[in-house]
PDB file of C-alpha atoms in Angstrom:
ATOM      1  CA  UNK X  23      21.352  22.364 -10.896  1.00  0.00           C
ATOM      2  CA  UNK X  24      18.284  21.255  -8.894  1.00  0.00           C
ATOM      3  CA  UNK X  25      18.832  18.428  -6.410  1.00  0.00           C
ATOM      4  CA  UNK X  26      18.892  14.952  -8.127  1.00  0.00           C
ATOM      5  CA  UNK X  27      18.541  16.459 -11.619  1.00  0.00           C
ATOM      6  CA  UNK X  28      19.565  13.957 -14.306  1.00  0.00           C
ATOM      7  CA  UNK X  29      20.558  11.391 -11.672  1.00  0.00           C
ATOM      8  CA  UNK X  30      19.126   7.852 -11.485  1.00  0.00           C
ATOM      9  CA  UNK X  31      18.476   5.314  -8.744  1.00  0.00           C
ATOM     10  CA  UNK X  32      20.837   2.328  -9.227  1.00  0.00           C
ATOM     11  CA  UNK X  33      17.947  -0.122  -8.608  1.00  0.00           C
ATOM     12  CA  UNK X  34      15.036   1.115 -10.721  1.00  0.00           C
ATOM     13  CA  UNK X  35      17.074   3.336 -13.069  1.00  0.00           C
ATOM     14  CA  UNK X  36      14.484   6.125 -12.686  1.00  0.00           C
ATOM     15  CA  UNK X  37      15.592   9.725 -12.361  1.00  0.00           C
ATOM     16  CA  UNK X  38      15.626  11.092  -8.835  1.00  0.00           C
ATOM     17  CA  UNK X  39      13.128  13.899  -8.302  1.00  0.00           C
ATOM     18  CA  UNK X  40      13.469  16.756  -5.843  1.00  0.00           C
ATOM     19  CA  UNK X  41      10.754  15.328  -3.547  1.00  0.00           C
ATOM     20  CA  UNK X  42      11.911  11.677  -3.696  1.00  0.00           C
ATOM     21  CA  UNK X  43      12.550   9.817  -0.447  1.00  0.00           C
ATOM     22  CA  UNK X  44      16.233   8.873  -0.792  1.00  0.00           C
ATOM     23  CA  UNK X  45      18.269   6.741   1.611  1.00  0.00           C
ATOM     24  CA  UNK X  46      21.991   6.024   1.685  1.00  0.00           C
ATOM     25  CA  UNK X  47      23.838   2.831   2.504  1.00  0.00           C
ATOM     26  CA  UNK X  48      25.381   3.272   5.979  1.00  0.00           C
ATOM     27  CA  UNK X  49      28.500   1.375   4.876  1.00  0.00           C
ATOM     28  CA  UNK X  50      29.380   2.798   1.477  1.00  0.00           C
ATOM     29  CA  UNK X  51      27.015   5.740   0.956  1.00  0.00           C
ATOM     30  CA  UNK X  52      25.260   4.502  -2.204  1.00  0.00           C
ATOM     31  CA  UNK X  53      21.920   6.349  -2.626  1.00  0.00           C
ATOM     32  CA  UNK X  54      18.643   4.499  -3.391  1.00  0.00           C
ATOM     33  CA  UNK X  55      14.953   5.277  -3.439  1.00  0.00           C
ATOM     34  CA  UNK X  56      13.681   4.120  -0.045  1.00  0.00           C
ATOM     35  CA  UNK X  57      11.178   1.711  -1.650  1.00  0.00           C
ATOM     36  CA  UNK X  58      13.854   0.351  -3.981  1.00  0.00           C
ATOM     37  CA  UNK X  59      16.109  -0.322  -1.014  1.00  0.00           C
ATOM     38  CA  UNK X  60      13.255  -2.112   0.759  1.00  0.00           C
ATOM     39  CA  UNK X  61      12.544  -4.161  -2.366  1.00  0.00           C
ATOM     40  CA  UNK X  62      16.006  -5.704  -2.613  1.00  0.00           C
ATOM     41  CA  UNK X  63      16.619  -5.626   1.122  1.00  0.00           C
ATOM     42  CA  UNK X  64      20.200  -4.341   0.973  1.00  0.00           C
ATOM     43  CA  UNK X  65      22.582  -1.989  -0.794  1.00  0.00           C
ATOM     44  CA  UNK X  66      23.135  -2.562  -4.517  1.00  0.00           C
ATOM     45  CA  UNK X  67      26.881  -2.501  -3.880  1.00  0.00           C
ATOM     46  CA  UNK X  68      26.730  -4.943  -0.979  1.00  0.00           C
ATOM     47  CA  UNK X  69      29.150  -7.287  -2.751  1.00  0.00           C
ATOM     48  CA  UNK X  70      31.803  -4.554  -2.662  1.00  0.00           C
ATOM     49  CA  UNK X  71      31.543  -3.820   1.066  1.00  0.00           C
ATOM     50  CA  UNK X  72      34.191  -6.400   1.920  1.00  0.00           C
ATOM     51  CA  UNK X  73      36.651  -4.420  -0.221  1.00  0.00           C
ATOM     52  CA  UNK X  74      35.972  -1.241   1.836  1.00  0.00           C
ATOM     53  CA  UNK X  75      34.239   0.267  -1.173  1.00  0.00           C
ATOM     54  CA  UNK X  76      33.165   3.894  -0.706  1.00  0.00           C
ATOM     55  CA  UNK X  77      30.624   5.414  -3.037  1.00  0.00           C
ATOM     56  CA  UNK X  78      31.823   8.880  -2.022  1.00  0.00           C
ATOM     57  CA  UNK X  79      35.480   8.101  -2.708  1.00  0.00           C
ATOM     58  CA  UNK X  80      34.551   6.452  -6.024  1.00  0.00           C
ATOM     59  CA  UNK X  81      32.716   9.490  -7.341  1.00  0.00           C
ATOM     60  CA  UNK X  82      33.983  12.554  -5.522  1.00  0.00           C
ATOM     61  CA  UNK X  83      36.737  13.096  -8.092  1.00  0.00           C
ATOM     62  CA  UNK X  84      34.488  12.828 -11.167  1.00  0.00           C
ATOM     63  CA  UNK X  85      36.434  13.829 -14.213  1.00  0.00           C
ATOM     64  CA  UNK X  86      33.601  15.617 -15.964  1.00  0.00           C
ATOM     65  CA  UNK X  87      32.473  17.490 -12.840  1.00  0.00           C
ATOM     66  CA  UNK X  88      28.893  16.466 -13.572  1.00  0.00           C
ATOM     67  CA  UNK X  89      27.757  15.462 -10.066  1.00  0.00           C
ATOM     68  CA  UNK X  90      25.153  16.679  -7.611  1.00  0.00           C
ATOM     69  CA  UNK X  91      26.154  16.807  -3.952  1.00  0.00           C
ATOM     70  CA  UNK X  92      23.646  15.293  -1.561  1.00  0.00           C
ATOM     71  CA  UNK X  93      23.120  15.803   2.167  1.00  0.00           C
ATOM     72  CA  UNK X  94      25.778  14.008   4.186  1.00  0.00           C
ATOM     73  CA  UNK X  95      28.599  14.551   1.706  1.00  0.00           C
ATOM     74  CA  UNK X  96      27.714  11.762  -0.740  1.00  0.00           C
ATOM     75  CA  UNK X  97      27.429  12.111  -4.499  1.00  0.00           C
ATOM     76  CA  UNK X  98      25.242  10.527  -7.169  1.00  0.00           C
ATOM     77  CA  UNK X  99      27.105   9.896 -10.454  1.00  0.00           C
ATOM     78  CA  UNK X 100      25.770  11.482 -13.597  1.00  0.00           C
ATOM     79  CA  UNK X 101      24.367   9.240 -16.366  1.00  0.00           C
ATOM     80  CA  UNK X 102      27.689   9.499 -18.208  1.00  0.00           C
ATOM     81  CA  UNK X 103      29.506   8.261 -15.111  1.00  0.00           C
ATOM     82  CA  UNK X 104      26.999   5.473 -14.515  1.00  0.00           C
ATOM     83  CA  UNK X 105      27.578   4.163 -18.021  1.00  0.00           C
ATOM     84  CA  UNK X 106      31.247   3.706 -17.209  1.00  0.00           C
ATOM     85  CA  UNK X 107      30.787   1.453 -14.200  1.00  0.00           C
ATOM     86  CA  UNK X 108      28.776  -1.638 -13.384  1.00  0.00           C
ATOM     87  CA  UNK X 109      28.927  -3.752 -10.269  1.00  0.00           C
ATOM     88  CA  UNK X 110      32.349  -5.048 -11.315  1.00  0.00           C
ATOM     89  CA  UNK X 111      33.632  -1.691 -12.619  1.00  0.00           C
ATOM     90  CA  UNK X 112      32.790  -2.416 -16.254  1.00  0.00           C
ATOM     91  CA  UNK X 113      29.662  -1.836 -18.303  1.00  0.00           C
ATOM     92  CA  UNK X 114      27.668  -4.981 -19.056  1.00  0.00           C
ATOM     93  CA  UNK X 115      26.954  -4.068 -22.678  1.00  0.00           C
ATOM     94  CA  UNK X 116      29.182  -1.072 -23.309  1.00  0.00           C
ATOM     95  CA  UNK X 117      26.663   1.630 -22.485  1.00  0.00           C
ATOM     96  CA  UNK X 118      24.283   0.260 -19.840  1.00  0.00           C
ATOM     97  CA  UNK X 119      25.370  -0.444 -16.268  1.00  0.00           C
ATOM     98  CA  UNK X 120      24.896  -3.959 -14.931  1.00  0.00           C
ATOM     99  CA  UNK X 121      23.441  -4.317 -11.477  1.00  0.00           C
ATOM    100  CA  UNK X 122      23.733  -7.573  -9.592  1.00  0.00           C
ATOM    101  CA  UNK X 123      21.359  -8.113  -6.690  1.00  0.00           C
ATOM    102  CA  UNK X 124      20.483 -10.949  -4.387  1.00  0.00           C
ATOM    103  CA  UNK X 125      16.877 -11.776  -3.635  1.00  0.00           C
ATOM    104  CA  UNK X 126      15.421 -10.575  -0.331  1.00  0.00           C
ATOM    105  CA  UNK X 127      14.846 -13.357   2.174  1.00  0.00           C
ATOM    106  CA  UNK X 128      11.357 -14.846   2.112  1.00  0.00           C
ATOM    107  CA  UNK X 129      11.670 -16.525   5.497  1.00  0.00           C
ATOM    108  CA  UNK X 130      12.311 -15.679   9.134  1.00  0.00           C
ATOM    109  CA  UNK X 131      15.949 -16.201  10.019  1.00  0.00           C
ATOM    110  CA  UNK X 132      15.328 -19.296  12.152  1.00  0.00           C
ATOM    111  CA  UNK X 133      13.919 -21.116   9.114  1.00  0.00           C
ATOM    112  CA  UNK X 134      16.296 -19.610   6.556  1.00  0.00           C
ATOM    113  CA  UNK X 135      19.291 -21.033   8.413  1.00  0.00           C
ATOM    114  CA  UNK X 136      17.684 -24.183   9.798  1.00  0.00           C
ATOM    115  CA  UNK X 137      19.359 -27.556   9.182  1.00  0.00           C
ATOM    116  CA  UNK X 138      16.427 -29.517  10.622  1.00  0.00           C
ATOM    117  CA  UNK X 139      14.681 -32.172   8.529  1.00  0.00           C
ATOM    118  CA  UNK X 140      11.135 -33.524   8.604  1.00  0.00           C
ATOM    119  CA  UNK X 141      10.554 -36.840   6.835  1.00  0.00           C
ATOM    120  CA  UNK X 142      13.616 -36.277   4.666  1.00  0.00           C
ATOM    121  CA  UNK X 143      12.785 -32.704   3.612  1.00  0.00           C
ATOM    122  CA  UNK X 144      14.504 -29.601   4.958  1.00  0.00           C
ATOM    123  CA  UNK X 145      12.533 -27.257   7.193  1.00  0.00           C
ATOM    124  CA  UNK X 146      13.770 -24.375   5.037  1.00  0.00           C
ATOM    125  CA  UNK X 147      12.157 -25.835   1.902  1.00  0.00           C
ATOM    126  CA  UNK X 148       8.979 -26.633   3.823  1.00  0.00           C
ATOM    127  CA  UNK X 149       8.779 -23.097   5.223  1.00  0.00           C
ATOM    128  CA  UNK X 150       9.361 -21.600   1.758  1.00  0.00           C
ATOM    129  CA  UNK X 151       6.503 -23.693   0.374  1.00  0.00           C
ATOM    130  CA  UNK X 152       4.074 -22.987   3.216  1.00  0.00           C
ATOM    131  CA  UNK X 153       4.766 -19.210   3.266  1.00  0.00           C
ATOM    132  CA  UNK X 154       1.821 -18.302   5.547  1.00  0.00           C
ATOM    133  CA  UNK X 155       1.454 -19.500   9.181  1.00  0.00           C
ATOM    134  CA  UNK X 156       4.866 -21.195   8.997  1.00  0.00           C
ATOM    135  CA  UNK X 157       5.358 -21.919  12.745  1.00  0.00           C
ATOM    136  CA  UNK X 158       1.942 -23.551  13.024  1.00  0.00           C
ATOM    137  CA  UNK X 159       2.440 -25.931  10.123  1.00  0.00           C
ATOM    138  CA  UNK X 160       6.048 -26.752  10.965  1.00  0.00           C
ATOM    139  CA  UNK X 161       4.804 -27.784  14.424  1.00  0.00           C
ATOM    140  CA  UNK X 162       1.939 -29.820  12.941  1.00  0.00           C
ATOM    141  CA  UNK X 163       4.203 -31.583  10.436  1.00  0.00           C
ATOM    142  CA  UNK X 164       6.661 -32.477  13.198  1.00  0.00           C
ATOM    143  CA  UNK X 165       3.891 -33.972  15.340  1.00  0.00           C
ATOM    144  CA  UNK X 166       2.516 -35.912  12.375  1.00  0.00           C
ATOM    145  CA  UNK X 167       5.978 -37.266  11.611  1.00  0.00           C
ATOM    146  CA  UNK X 168       6.641 -38.267  15.222  1.00  0.00           C
ATOM    147  CA  UNK X 169       3.232 -39.737  16.035  1.00  0.00           C
ATOM    148  CA  UNK X 170       2.269 -41.173  12.654  1.00  0.00           C
ATOM    149  CA  UNK X 171      -1.330 -40.071  13.243  1.00  0.00           C
ATOM    150  CA  UNK X 172      -3.298 -39.231  10.114  1.00  0.00           C
ATOM    151  CA  UNK X 173      -6.135 -37.339  11.771  1.00  0.00           C
ATOM    152  CA  UNK X 174      -6.018 -33.978  13.495  1.00  0.00           C
ATOM    153  CA  UNK X 175      -8.275 -30.974  13.633  1.00  0.00           C
ATOM    154  CA  UNK X 176      -8.296 -27.812  11.521  1.00  0.00           C
ATOM    155  CA  UNK X 177     -10.922 -25.232  12.450  1.00  0.00           C
ATOM    156  CA  UNK X 178     -10.452 -23.280   9.216  1.00  0.00           C
ATOM    157  CA  UNK X 179     -11.238 -26.393   7.172  1.00  0.00           C
ATOM    158  CA  UNK X 180     -14.293 -27.037   9.369  1.00  0.00           C
ATOM    159  CA  UNK X 181     -15.765 -23.548   8.960  1.00  0.00           C
ATOM    160  CA  UNK X 182     -14.764 -22.868   5.347  1.00  0.00           C
ATOM    161  CA  UNK X 183     -14.656 -26.352   3.816  1.00  0.00           C
ATOM    162  CA  UNK X 184     -13.610 -26.381   0.177  1.00  0.00           C
ATOM    163  CA  UNK X 185     -12.698 -22.678   0.288  1.00  0.00           C
ATOM    164  CA  UNK X 186      -9.934 -23.419   2.785  1.00  0.00           C
ATOM    165  CA  UNK X 187      -8.478 -26.150   0.559  1.00  0.00           C
ATOM    166  CA  UNK X 188      -8.519 -23.812  -2.447  1.00  0.00           C
ATOM    167  CA  UNK X 189      -6.926 -21.050  -0.357  1.00  0.00           C
ATOM    168  CA  UNK X 190      -4.063 -23.409   0.546  1.00  0.00           C
ATOM    169  CA  UNK X 191      -3.718 -24.466  -3.114  1.00  0.00           C
ATOM    170  CA  UNK X 192      -4.977 -27.999  -2.512  1.00  0.00           C
ATOM    171  CA  UNK X 193      -6.881 -27.625  -5.736  1.00  0.00           C
ATOM    172  CA  UNK X 194      -7.897 -31.226  -6.381  1.00  0.00           C
ATOM    173  CA  UNK X 195      -9.352 -31.711  -2.924  1.00  0.00           C
ATOM    174  CA  UNK X 196     -10.942 -28.259  -2.897  1.00  0.00           C
ATOM    175  CA  UNK X 197     -12.640 -28.739  -6.253  1.00  0.00           C
ATOM    176  CA  UNK X 198     -13.801 -32.246  -5.255  1.00  0.00           C
ATOM    177  CA  UNK X 199     -15.375 -30.931  -2.035  1.00  0.00           C
ATOM    178  CA  UNK X 200     -16.951 -28.000  -3.836  1.00  0.00           C
ATOM    179  CA  UNK X 201     -18.460 -30.267  -6.509  1.00  0.00           C
ATOM    180  CA  UNK X 202     -19.747 -32.645  -3.829  1.00  0.00           C
ATOM    181  CA  UNK X 203     -21.550 -29.858  -1.972  1.00  0.00           C
ATOM    182  CA  UNK X 204     -22.970 -28.330  -5.172  1.00  0.00           C
ATOM    183  CA  UNK X 205     -24.234 -31.716  -6.402  1.00  0.00           C
ATOM    184  CA  UNK X 206     -25.677 -32.400  -2.965  1.00  0.00           C
ATOM    185  CA  UNK X 207     -27.461 -29.060  -3.010  1.00  0.00           C
ATOM    186  CA  UNK X 208     -28.879 -29.676  -6.480  1.00  0.00           C
ATOM    187  CA  UNK X 209     -29.930 -33.206  -5.599  1.00  0.00           C
ATOM    188  CA  UNK X 210     -31.654 -32.007  -2.423  1.00  0.00           C
ATOM    189  CA  UNK X 211     -33.473 -29.334  -4.398  1.00  0.00           C
ATOM    190  CA  UNK X 212     -34.747 -31.884  -6.915  1.00  0.00           C
ATOM    191  CA  UNK X 213     -35.844 -34.241  -4.125  1.00  0.00           C
ATOM    192  CA  UNK X 214     -37.583 -31.375  -2.367  1.00  0.00           C
ATOM    193  CA  UNK X 215     -39.504 -30.531  -5.534  1.00  0.00           C
ATOM    194  CA  UNK X 216     -40.500 -34.175  -6.022  1.00  0.00           C
ATOM    195  CA  UNK X 217     -41.278 -35.220  -2.442  1.00  0.00           C
ATOM    196  CA  UNK X 218     -42.552 -31.931  -1.011  1.00  0.00           C
ATOM    197  CA  UNK X 219     -43.972 -29.977  -3.979  1.00  0.00           C
ATOM    198  CA  UNK X 220     -46.443 -27.862  -1.958  1.00  0.00           C
ATOM    199  CA  UNK X 221     -43.897 -26.601   0.539  1.00  0.00           C
ATOM    200  CA  UNK X 222     -41.371 -26.008  -2.251  1.00  0.00           C
ATOM    201  CA  UNK X 223     -43.825 -23.968  -4.312  1.00  0.00           C
ATOM    202  CA  UNK X 224     -44.871 -21.847  -1.321  1.00  0.00           C
ATOM    203  CA  UNK X 225     -41.251 -21.189  -0.329  1.00  0.00           C
ATOM    204  CA  UNK X 226     -40.379 -20.148  -3.878  1.00  0.00           C
ATOM    205  CA  UNK X 227     -43.310 -17.729  -3.894  1.00  0.00           C
ATOM    206  CA  UNK X 228     -42.165 -16.347  -0.537  1.00  0.00           C
ATOM    207  CA  UNK X 229     -38.664 -15.736  -1.913  1.00  0.00           C
ATOM    208  CA  UNK X 230     -40.166 -13.925  -4.921  1.00  0.00           C
ATOM    209  CA  UNK X 231     -42.292 -11.697  -2.693  1.00  0.00           C
ATOM    210  CA  UNK X 232     -39.265 -10.943  -0.525  1.00  0.00           C
ATOM    211  CA  UNK X 233     -37.317  -9.845  -3.607  1.00  0.00           C
ATOM    212  CA  UNK X 234     -40.223  -7.537  -4.443  1.00  0.00           C
ATOM    213  CA  UNK X 235     -40.084  -6.044  -0.926  1.00  0.00           C
ATOM    214  CA  UNK X 236     -43.603  -7.318  -0.190  1.00  0.00           C
ATOM    215  CA  UNK X 237     -43.157  -8.028   3.515  1.00  0.00           C
ATOM    216  CA  UNK X 238     -46.841  -8.729   4.139  1.00  0.00           C
ATOM    217  CA  UNK X 239     -47.093 -11.203   1.274  1.00  0.00           C
ATOM    218  CA  UNK X 240     -43.818 -12.840   2.294  1.00  0.00           C
ATOM    219  CA  UNK X 241     -45.065 -13.399   5.852  1.00  0.00           C
ATOM    220  CA  UNK X 242     -48.378 -14.785   4.600  1.00  0.00           C
ATOM    221  CA  UNK X 243     -46.638 -17.304   2.347  1.00  0.00           C
ATOM    222  CA  UNK X 244     -44.381 -18.436   5.177  1.00  0.00           C
ATOM    223  CA  UNK X 245     -47.404 -19.019   7.388  1.00  0.00           C
ATOM    224  CA  UNK X 246     -49.083 -20.931   4.592  1.00  0.00           C
ATOM    225  CA  UNK X 247     -45.966 -23.061   4.054  1.00  0.00           C
ATOM    226  CA  UNK X 248     -45.944 -23.989   7.745  1.00  0.00           C
ATOM    227  CA  UNK X 249     -49.338 -25.602   7.371  1.00  0.00           C
ATOM    228  CA  UNK X 250     -48.567 -27.477   4.144  1.00  0.00           C
ATOM    229  CA  UNK X 251     -49.280 -31.208   4.277  1.00  0.00           C
ATOM    230  CA  UNK X 252     -45.824 -32.203   3.010  1.00  0.00           C
ATOM    231  CA  UNK X 253     -43.895 -29.922   5.406  1.00  0.00           C
ATOM    232  CA  UNK X 254     -42.560 -32.872   7.490  1.00  0.00           C
ATOM    233  CA  UNK X 255     -40.947 -34.378   4.371  1.00  0.00           C
ATOM    234  CA  UNK X 256     -39.408 -31.023   3.466  1.00  0.00           C
ATOM    235  CA  UNK X 257     -38.074 -30.596   7.002  1.00  0.00           C
ATOM    236  CA  UNK X 258     -36.563 -34.091   6.972  1.00  0.00           C
ATOM    237  CA  UNK X 259     -34.811 -33.370   3.660  1.00  0.00           C
ATOM    238  CA  UNK X 260     -33.376 -30.114   4.992  1.00  0.00           C
ATOM    239  CA  UNK X 261     -32.011 -31.835   8.108  1.00  0.00           C
ATOM    240  CA  UNK X 262     -30.570 -34.645   5.998  1.00  0.00           C
ATOM    241  CA  UNK X 263     -28.809 -32.124   3.754  1.00  0.00           C
ATOM    242  CA  UNK X 264     -27.392 -30.204   6.717  1.00  0.00           C
ATOM    243  CA  UNK X 265     -26.286 -33.446   8.359  1.00  0.00           C
ATOM    244  CA  UNK X 266     -24.362 -34.580   5.278  1.00  0.00           C
ATOM    245  CA  UNK X 267     -22.738 -31.149   4.914  1.00  0.00           C
ATOM    246  CA  UNK X 268     -21.736 -31.259   8.590  1.00  0.00           C
ATOM    247  CA  UNK X 269     -20.234 -34.723   8.117  1.00  0.00           C
ATOM    248  CA  UNK X 270     -18.222 -33.476   5.125  1.00  0.00           C
ATOM    249  CA  UNK X 271     -16.932 -30.529   7.153  1.00  0.00           C
ATOM    250  CA  UNK X 272     -15.919 -32.791  10.047  1.00  0.00           C
ATOM    251  CA  UNK X 273     -13.997 -35.096   7.703  1.00  0.00           C
ATOM    252  CA  UNK X 274     -12.351 -32.071   6.076  1.00  0.00           C
ATOM    253  CA  UNK X 275     -11.293 -30.722   9.475  1.00  0.00           C
ATOM    254  CA  UNK X 276      -9.923 -34.125  10.557  1.00  0.00           C
ATOM    255  CA  UNK X 277      -7.739 -34.712   7.511  1.00  0.00           C
ATOM    256  CA  UNK X 278      -6.971 -31.208   6.144  1.00  0.00           C
ATOM    257  CA  UNK X 279      -3.545 -30.966   7.793  1.00  0.00           C
ATOM    258  CA  UNK X 280      -2.537 -34.458   6.673  1.00  0.00           C
ATOM    259  CA  UNK X 281      -3.597 -33.672   3.097  1.00  0.00           C
ATOM    260  CA  UNK X 282      -1.749 -30.359   3.219  1.00  0.00           C
ATOM    261  CA  UNK X 283       1.426 -32.041   4.447  1.00  0.00           C
ATOM    262  CA  UNK X 284       1.228 -34.493   1.539  1.00  0.00           C
ATOM    263  CA  UNK X 285       0.685 -31.622  -0.904  1.00  0.00           C
ATOM    264  CA  UNK X 286       3.675 -29.636   0.403  1.00  0.00           C
ATOM    265  CA  UNK X 287       6.025 -32.612   0.504  1.00  0.00           C
ATOM    266  CA  UNK X 288       4.950 -33.834  -2.931  1.00  0.00           C
ATOM    267  CA  UNK X 289       5.788 -30.437  -4.452  1.00  0.00           C
ATOM    268  CA  UNK X 290       9.203 -30.335  -2.764  1.00  0.00           C
ATOM    269  CA  UNK X 291      10.030 -33.909  -3.820  1.00  0.00           C
ATOM    270  CA  UNK X 292       8.999 -33.173  -7.414  1.00  0.00           C
ATOM    271  CA  UNK X 293      11.263 -30.119  -7.646  1.00  0.00           C
ATOM    272  CA  UNK X 294      14.156 -31.921  -5.931  1.00  0.00           C
ATOM    273  CA  UNK X 295      13.896 -34.896  -8.299  1.00  0.00           C
ATOM    274  CA  UNK X 296      13.959 -32.598 -11.325  1.00  0.00           C
ATOM    275  CA  UNK X 297      17.091 -30.890 -10.020  1.00  0.00           C
ATOM    276  CA  UNK X 298      18.718 -34.261  -9.309  1.00  0.00           C
ATOM    277  CA  UNK X 299      17.980 -35.278 -12.900  1.00  0.00           C
ATOM    278  CA  UNK X 300      19.888 -32.298 -14.285  1.00  0.00           C
ATOM    279  CA  UNK X 301      17.247 -29.580 -14.430  1.00  0.00           C
ATOM    280  CA  UNK X 302      18.241 -26.047 -13.461  1.00  0.00           C
ATOM    281  CA  UNK X 303      16.455 -22.790 -12.759  1.00  0.00           C
ATOM    282  CA  UNK X 304      16.880 -19.812 -15.038  1.00  0.00           C
ATOM    283  CA  UNK X 305      15.812 -16.290 -14.156  1.00  0.00           C
ATOM    284  CA  UNK X 306      14.350 -13.745 -16.505  1.00  0.00           C
ATOM    285  CA  UNK X 307      13.697 -10.266 -15.183  1.00  0.00           C
ATOM    286  CA  UNK X 308      12.605  -7.079 -16.860  1.00  0.00           C
ATOM    287  CA  UNK X 309      15.154  -4.330 -17.180  1.00  0.00           C
ATOM    288  CA  UNK X 310      18.920  -4.590 -17.153  1.00  0.00           C
ATOM    289  CA  UNK X 311      19.334  -5.908 -13.597  1.00  0.00           C
ATOM    290  CA  UNK X 312      20.902  -9.290 -13.007  1.00  0.00           C
ATOM    291  CA  UNK X 313      19.940 -11.274  -9.913  1.00  0.00           C
ATOM    292  CA  UNK X 314      22.828 -13.191  -8.422  1.00  0.00           C
ATOM    293  CA  UNK X 315      20.881 -16.202  -7.110  1.00  0.00           C
ATOM    294  CA  UNK X 316      22.101 -19.684  -6.308  1.00  0.00           C
ATOM    295  CA  UNK X 317      20.109 -22.723  -7.409  1.00  0.00           C
ATOM    296  CA  UNK X 318      18.965 -23.169  -3.787  1.00  0.00           C
ATOM    297  CA  UNK X 319      17.669 -19.596  -3.653  1.00  0.00           C
ATOM    298  CA  UNK X 320      15.853 -19.996  -6.956  1.00  0.00           C
ATOM    299  CA  UNK X 321      14.452 -23.306  -5.776  1.00  0.00           C
ATOM    300  CA  UNK X 322      12.927 -21.605  -2.749  1.00  0.00           C
ATOM    301  CA  UNK X 323      11.554 -18.755  -4.835  1.00  0.00           C
ATOM    302  CA  UNK X 324       9.952 -21.351  -7.103  1.00  0.00           C
ATOM    303  CA  UNK X 325       8.535 -23.295  -4.145  1.00  0.00           C
ATOM    304  CA  UNK X 326       7.152 -20.069  -2.693  1.00  0.00           C
ATOM    305  CA  UNK X 327       5.422 -19.252  -5.977  1.00  0.00           C
ATOM    306  CA  UNK X 328       3.972 -22.742  -6.381  1.00  0.00           C
ATOM    307  CA  UNK X 329       3.093 -23.008  -2.693  1.00  0.00           C
ATOM    308  CA  UNK X 330       1.822 -20.325  -0.369  1.00  0.00           C
ATOM    309  CA  UNK X 331      -1.819 -19.322  -0.536  1.00  0.00           C
ATOM    310  CA  UNK X 332      -4.284 -18.113  -3.152  1.00  0.00           C
ATOM    311  CA  UNK X 333      -6.955 -15.473  -2.584  1.00  0.00           C
ATOM    312  CA  UNK X 334      -8.221 -15.721  -6.150  1.00  0.00           C
ATOM    313  CA  UNK X 335      -9.162 -19.432  -6.071  1.00  0.00           C
ATOM    314  CA  UNK X 336     -11.745 -19.287  -3.228  1.00  0.00           C
ATOM    315  CA  UNK X 337     -13.211 -16.034  -4.559  1.00  0.00           C
ATOM    316  CA  UNK X 338     -13.603 -17.598  -7.998  1.00  0.00           C
ATOM    317  CA  UNK X 339     -15.250 -20.645  -6.403  1.00  0.00           C
ATOM    318  CA  UNK X 340     -17.742 -18.430  -4.562  1.00  0.00           C
ATOM    319  CA  UNK X 341     -18.592 -16.616  -7.792  1.00  0.00           C
ATOM    320  CA  UNK X 342     -19.128 -19.883  -9.678  1.00  0.00           C
ATOM    321  CA  UNK X 343     -21.369 -21.298  -6.929  1.00  0.00           C
ATOM    322  CA  UNK X 344     -23.378 -18.070  -6.831  1.00  0.00           C
ATOM    323  CA  UNK X 345     -23.912 -18.222 -10.605  1.00  0.00           C
ATOM    324  CA  UNK X 346     -24.940 -21.892 -10.425  1.00  0.00           C
ATOM    325  CA  UNK X 347     -27.448 -21.215  -7.667  1.00  0.00           C
ATOM    326  CA  UNK X 348     -28.835 -18.193  -9.505  1.00  0.00           C
ATOM    327  CA  UNK X 349     -29.385 -20.019 -12.798  1.00  0.00           C
ATOM    328  CA  UNK X 350     -30.396 -23.332 -11.252  1.00  0.00           C
TER     329      UNK X 350
END
């Protein structure tokens, strides 16, 4: 029989192939696909290690003789053998094995096991919600709690403005900033057309010539625009627009961390209150695996999903702004 023929990985339930990358638990010998082992972060039979469970001893005396020996002296049970045993030694539904797994840790160990609190919320819950750049924000939240200062400085918020807020899932603030800048841009454009019509018309013609790859015509229109009678008004409007945008960015940079702290803590408090009022988490996963998670573990998985960062939100915002500018 070819190596791994008719045998399945206890995590994904897919048949092993001859060229699969297979690893074995160093404690009990249970085989897994390498990626499957990385996914769950430990051996499927981890719960049996304290009983000195041995995968080899469990399956070496298979009654039907339908096993394939693997390098190192370990065996993979045949499908008929796998149907007989689950994680507790019994089949979950009579013919399908039941696999119980715990979720891989989302956090560095120092935060996973931390008992520290910040403003009444555990550092572990805060870290699970933040997900990215945890040490930085834990340090910032501690300083904010100790000093009581509302202002700070966030360079990412200064350079990226609303996109940073959307990236950190501060959706209300991000959308408000984005709308403010878009409305400001549209208002400035209308004022430019009304107060500096000659310069506006020449600049629009220059942009059209540039799109047509007419470098000579583009340069000529720019030179003509520089001598327009209403150029000083147009210049003043441009500086006013840039000044207001700069002011918005400075305010965003000053208060971004304070707003983010409020967002993180509000989410944690909301979930905690629901749990205190009798709510509970329920898991639903595809396949026949069961995840043995405590309510605290599921709470942190939920916080991680609701918190963390979003790449899609800022990209969508950029696309919407580009479409507005194009059609406006």
